[in-house]
Amino acid sequence: NLDASIRVRVKRSRAELTWFVNRFSDFIFKDITGLEEDGLPVLRYGQTDAIFTGLESRADVEVYHRDEHHVALTGKLDWVRAERTDTDEALPRIPPVRIGGGIRYDGEFLRGILNVTRHTKQDRVAPNEEPTGGYTFVDASVSLLLFVGTVANEITLRGTNLGNVEARNHVSLLKEQAPLPGRSVRLLYRLHF
């Protein structure tokens, strides 16, 4: 295994980039046979020498800071390529590239986050594996903190997949039968003491 990371912190901003290569002897994986039983895919365990190469990055750049008010831009990127070393074929169920960004507000009593994440299509697939289309999720949340003595009450309104996009998780064995959840809005209450 080889990992190389660089972390940068300047005042109230930070970024991190990690690159990795992992070689495996006799890597165990669930091989897709192309057969079905009761409408579900039939898998068999297989072993092969494999190599995983990838990149992970995160950034958080504060663009406004005054008293208790903080506004930051965020970004992320995740990428992995996994293949058999004997045939250079892709291993099954490897996630696609994920890239995203957002804006975050932190105040004394109020917090807010808006994130947009793009999951690219995954068309570098193993034999008998179906490609998966790309999709973009928009998520947001707003939290209010109320202090009563030494107890913090947090009320959060959170929305996920606000565009109600139909999406399929490439690493799921049931991606064809069960898409990811559609639009979801939740009201949460947390008590911190």
Coordinates of C-alpha atoms in Angstrom, one line a residue:
N1 CA 0.0 0.0 0.0
L2 CA 1.1 3.5 -0.7
D3 CA -0.6 6.6 0.5
A4 CA 0.5 10.2 -0.1
S5 CA -1.4 13.1 1.6
I6 CA -0.9 16.8 1.7
R7 CA -2.8 19.0 4.1
V8 CA -2.9 22.8 3.9
R9 CA -4.3 25.1 6.6
V10 CA -4.2 28.9 6.1
K11 CA -6.0 31.0 8.7
R12 CA -9.6 29.7 8.7
S13 CA -9.3 27.6 5.5
R14 CA -8.1 24.1 5.0
A15 CA -7.6 21.6 2.2
E16 CA -6.6 18.0 2.0
L17 CA -5.5 15.8 -0.9
T18 CA -4.8 12.1 -0.6
W19 CA -3.6 9.7 -3.4
F20 CA -3.4 6.0 -2.9
V21 CA -2.4 2.8 -4.6
N22 CA -3.2 -0.6 -3.0
R23 CA -2.1 -3.9 -4.5
F24 CA -3.8 -7.1 -3.3
S25 CA -2.8 -10.7 -3.7
D26 CA -5.9 -13.0 -3.9
F27 CA -8.4 -10.2 -3.5
I28 CA -11.8 -11.7 -2.6
F29 CA -14.8 -10.2 -4.4
K30 CA -18.4 -11.0 -5.3
D31 CA -18.3 -11.9 -9.1
I32 CA -21.5 -11.2 -11.1
T33 CA -22.4 -14.3 -13.0
G34 CA -25.0 -12.8 -15.3
L35 CA -27.6 -15.3 -14.0
E36 CA -30.8 -14.4 -12.0
E37 CA -32.8 -16.3 -9.5
D38 CA -36.2 -15.0 -8.4
G39 CA -35.4 -11.7 -10.2
L40 CA -32.2 -11.2 -8.2
P41 CA -28.6 -11.4 -9.5
V42 CA -26.6 -14.6 -8.7
L43 CA -23.1 -13.9 -7.4
R44 CA -20.2 -16.1 -6.7
Y45 CA -17.1 -15.4 -4.7
G46 CA -13.9 -15.0 -6.7
Q47 CA -10.3 -14.3 -6.0
T48 CA -7.8 -12.3 -8.1
D49 CA -4.7 -10.1 -7.8
A50 CA -6.0 -6.6 -7.9
I51 CA -4.8 -3.0 -7.8
F52 CA -6.8 0.0 -6.5
T53 CA -5.8 3.5 -7.4
G54 CA -7.6 6.5 -6.0
L55 CA -7.8 10.1 -5.0
E56 CA -9.7 11.9 -2.2
S57 CA -9.8 15.6 -1.7
R58 CA -11.6 18.0 0.6
A59 CA -11.5 21.8 0.9
D60 CA -13.1 24.3 3.3
V61 CA -12.5 27.9 2.5
E62 CA -13.9 30.6 4.8
V63 CA -15.0 33.6 2.7
Y64 CA -16.6 35.7 5.4
H65 CA -15.8 36.0 9.1
R66 CA -17.2 38.7 11.4
D67 CA -17.9 38.2 15.1
E68 CA -20.0 35.0 15.3
H69 CA -20.9 34.9 11.6
H70 CA -18.9 32.5 9.4
V71 CA -19.5 31.6 5.7
A72 CA -17.4 28.9 4.0
L73 CA -17.3 27.3 0.6
T74 CA -16.7 23.6 0.6
G75 CA -15.6 21.1 -2.0
K76 CA -14.9 17.4 -2.3
L77 CA -13.7 14.9 -4.9
D78 CA -13.5 11.1 -4.6
W79 CA -12.3 8.8 -7.4
V80 CA -11.2 5.1 -7.4
R81 CA -10.1 2.7 -10.1
A82 CA -10.0 -1.0 -9.3
E83 CA -9.0 -3.7 -11.7
R84 CA -7.7 -7.2 -12.0
T85 CA -3.9 -7.2 -12.6
D86 CA -4.0 -10.3 -14.8
T87 CA -6.6 -9.0 -17.4
D88 CA -6.9 -5.2 -16.6
E89 CA -10.7 -5.8 -16.3
A90 CA -12.6 -3.6 -13.8
L91 CA -13.7 -5.2 -10.6
P92 CA -17.4 -5.2 -9.9
R93 CA -19.3 -2.6 -7.8
I94 CA -16.7 0.2 -7.8
P95 CA -18.2 3.6 -7.1
P96 CA -18.1 6.3 -9.7
V97 CA -16.4 9.7 -9.4
R98 CA -18.1 11.9 -6.9
I99 CA -17.6 15.7 -7.0
G100 CA -19.4 18.3 -5.0
G101 CA -19.4 21.6 -3.4
G102 CA -21.5 23.8 -1.2
I103 CA -21.8 26.7 1.1
R104 CA -22.0 26.7 4.9
Y105 CA -23.1 29.3 7.4
D106 CA -22.2 29.1 11.1
G107 CA -23.6 31.6 13.5
E108 CA -24.1 31.8 17.2
F109 CA -27.5 30.2 17.2
L110 CA -28.1 29.4 13.5
R111 CA -26.4 27.0 11.1
G112 CA -27.1 26.3 7.4
I113 CA -25.7 24.1 4.7
L114 CA -26.4 23.8 1.0
N115 CA -24.6 21.0 -0.9
V116 CA -24.6 19.9 -4.5
T117 CA -23.0 16.5 -5.3
R118 CA -22.5 15.0 -8.7
H119 CA -22.1 11.2 -9.0
T120 CA -20.9 10.6 -12.5
K121 CA -22.0 7.6 -14.6
Q122 CA -20.1 4.4 -14.0
D123 CA -19.5 2.7 -17.3
R124 CA -16.2 1.1 -16.6
V125 CA -17.8 -2.1 -15.3
A126 CA -16.9 -5.8 -14.8
P127 CA -18.1 -8.5 -17.1
N128 CA -21.9 -9.1 -16.7
E129 CA -22.2 -5.9 -14.7
E130 CA -24.7 -3.2 -15.8
P131 CA -23.5 0.4 -16.1
T132 CA -25.1 3.1 -13.9
G133 CA -26.2 6.5 -15.0
G134 CA -25.0 9.7 -13.2
Y135 CA -27.1 11.9 -11.0
T136 CA -26.9 15.1 -9.0
F137 CA -28.2 15.5 -5.5
V138 CA -29.0 18.8 -3.8
D139 CA -29.2 18.7 0.0
A140 CA -29.8 21.4 2.5
S141 CA -30.2 21.9 6.2
V142 CA -30.9 24.7 8.7
S143 CA -30.3 24.3 12.4
L144 CA -31.4 26.5 15.3
L145 CA -29.6 26.2 18.7
L146 CA -31.5 27.3 21.8
F147 CA -29.7 27.2 25.2
V148 CA -31.5 26.7 28.4
G149 CA -29.0 26.7 31.3
T150 CA -26.4 24.2 30.4
V151 CA -28.6 22.3 28.0
A152 CA -28.5 22.9 24.2
N153 CA -31.6 22.3 22.2
E154 CA -31.0 21.8 18.5
I155 CA -33.8 21.9 16.0
T156 CA -32.9 20.9 12.4
L157 CA -34.8 21.0 9.2
R158 CA -33.0 18.8 6.7
G159 CA -33.8 18.1 3.1
T160 CA -32.1 15.5 0.9
N161 CA -32.4 14.9 -2.8
L162 CA -34.4 18.1 -3.1
G163 CA -34.6 17.8 -6.9
N164 CA -36.3 14.4 -6.4
V165 CA -33.9 12.8 -8.9
E166 CA -34.1 9.1 -9.6
A167 CA -30.7 7.7 -8.8
R168 CA -29.2 4.2 -8.5
N169 CA -26.2 3.4 -6.3
H170 CA -23.7 1.6 -8.4
V171 CA -22.3 -0.5 -5.5
S172 CA -25.7 -1.8 -4.5
L173 CA -26.5 -5.4 -5.5
L174 CA -30.2 -4.3 -5.9
K175 CA -29.6 -1.1 -7.9
E176 CA -31.9 -2.2 -10.7
Q177 CA -34.7 -3.2 -8.2
A178 CA -34.3 -0.4 -5.6
P179 CA -33.3 3.1 -6.5
L180 CA -32.0 5.5 -3.9
P181 CA -34.7 7.4 -1.9
G182 CA -36.4 10.4 -3.5
R183 CA -36.9 13.7 -1.9
S184 CA -36.9 13.6 1.9
V185 CA -37.6 16.4 4.4
R186 CA -37.1 15.7 8.1
L187 CA -37.5 17.8 11.2
L188 CA -35.0 16.7 13.9
Y189 CA -34.7 17.6 17.6
R190 CA -31.6 16.9 19.6
L191 CA -30.9 17.5 23.2
H192 CA -27.2 18.1 24.1
F193 CA -26.3 18.0 27.8

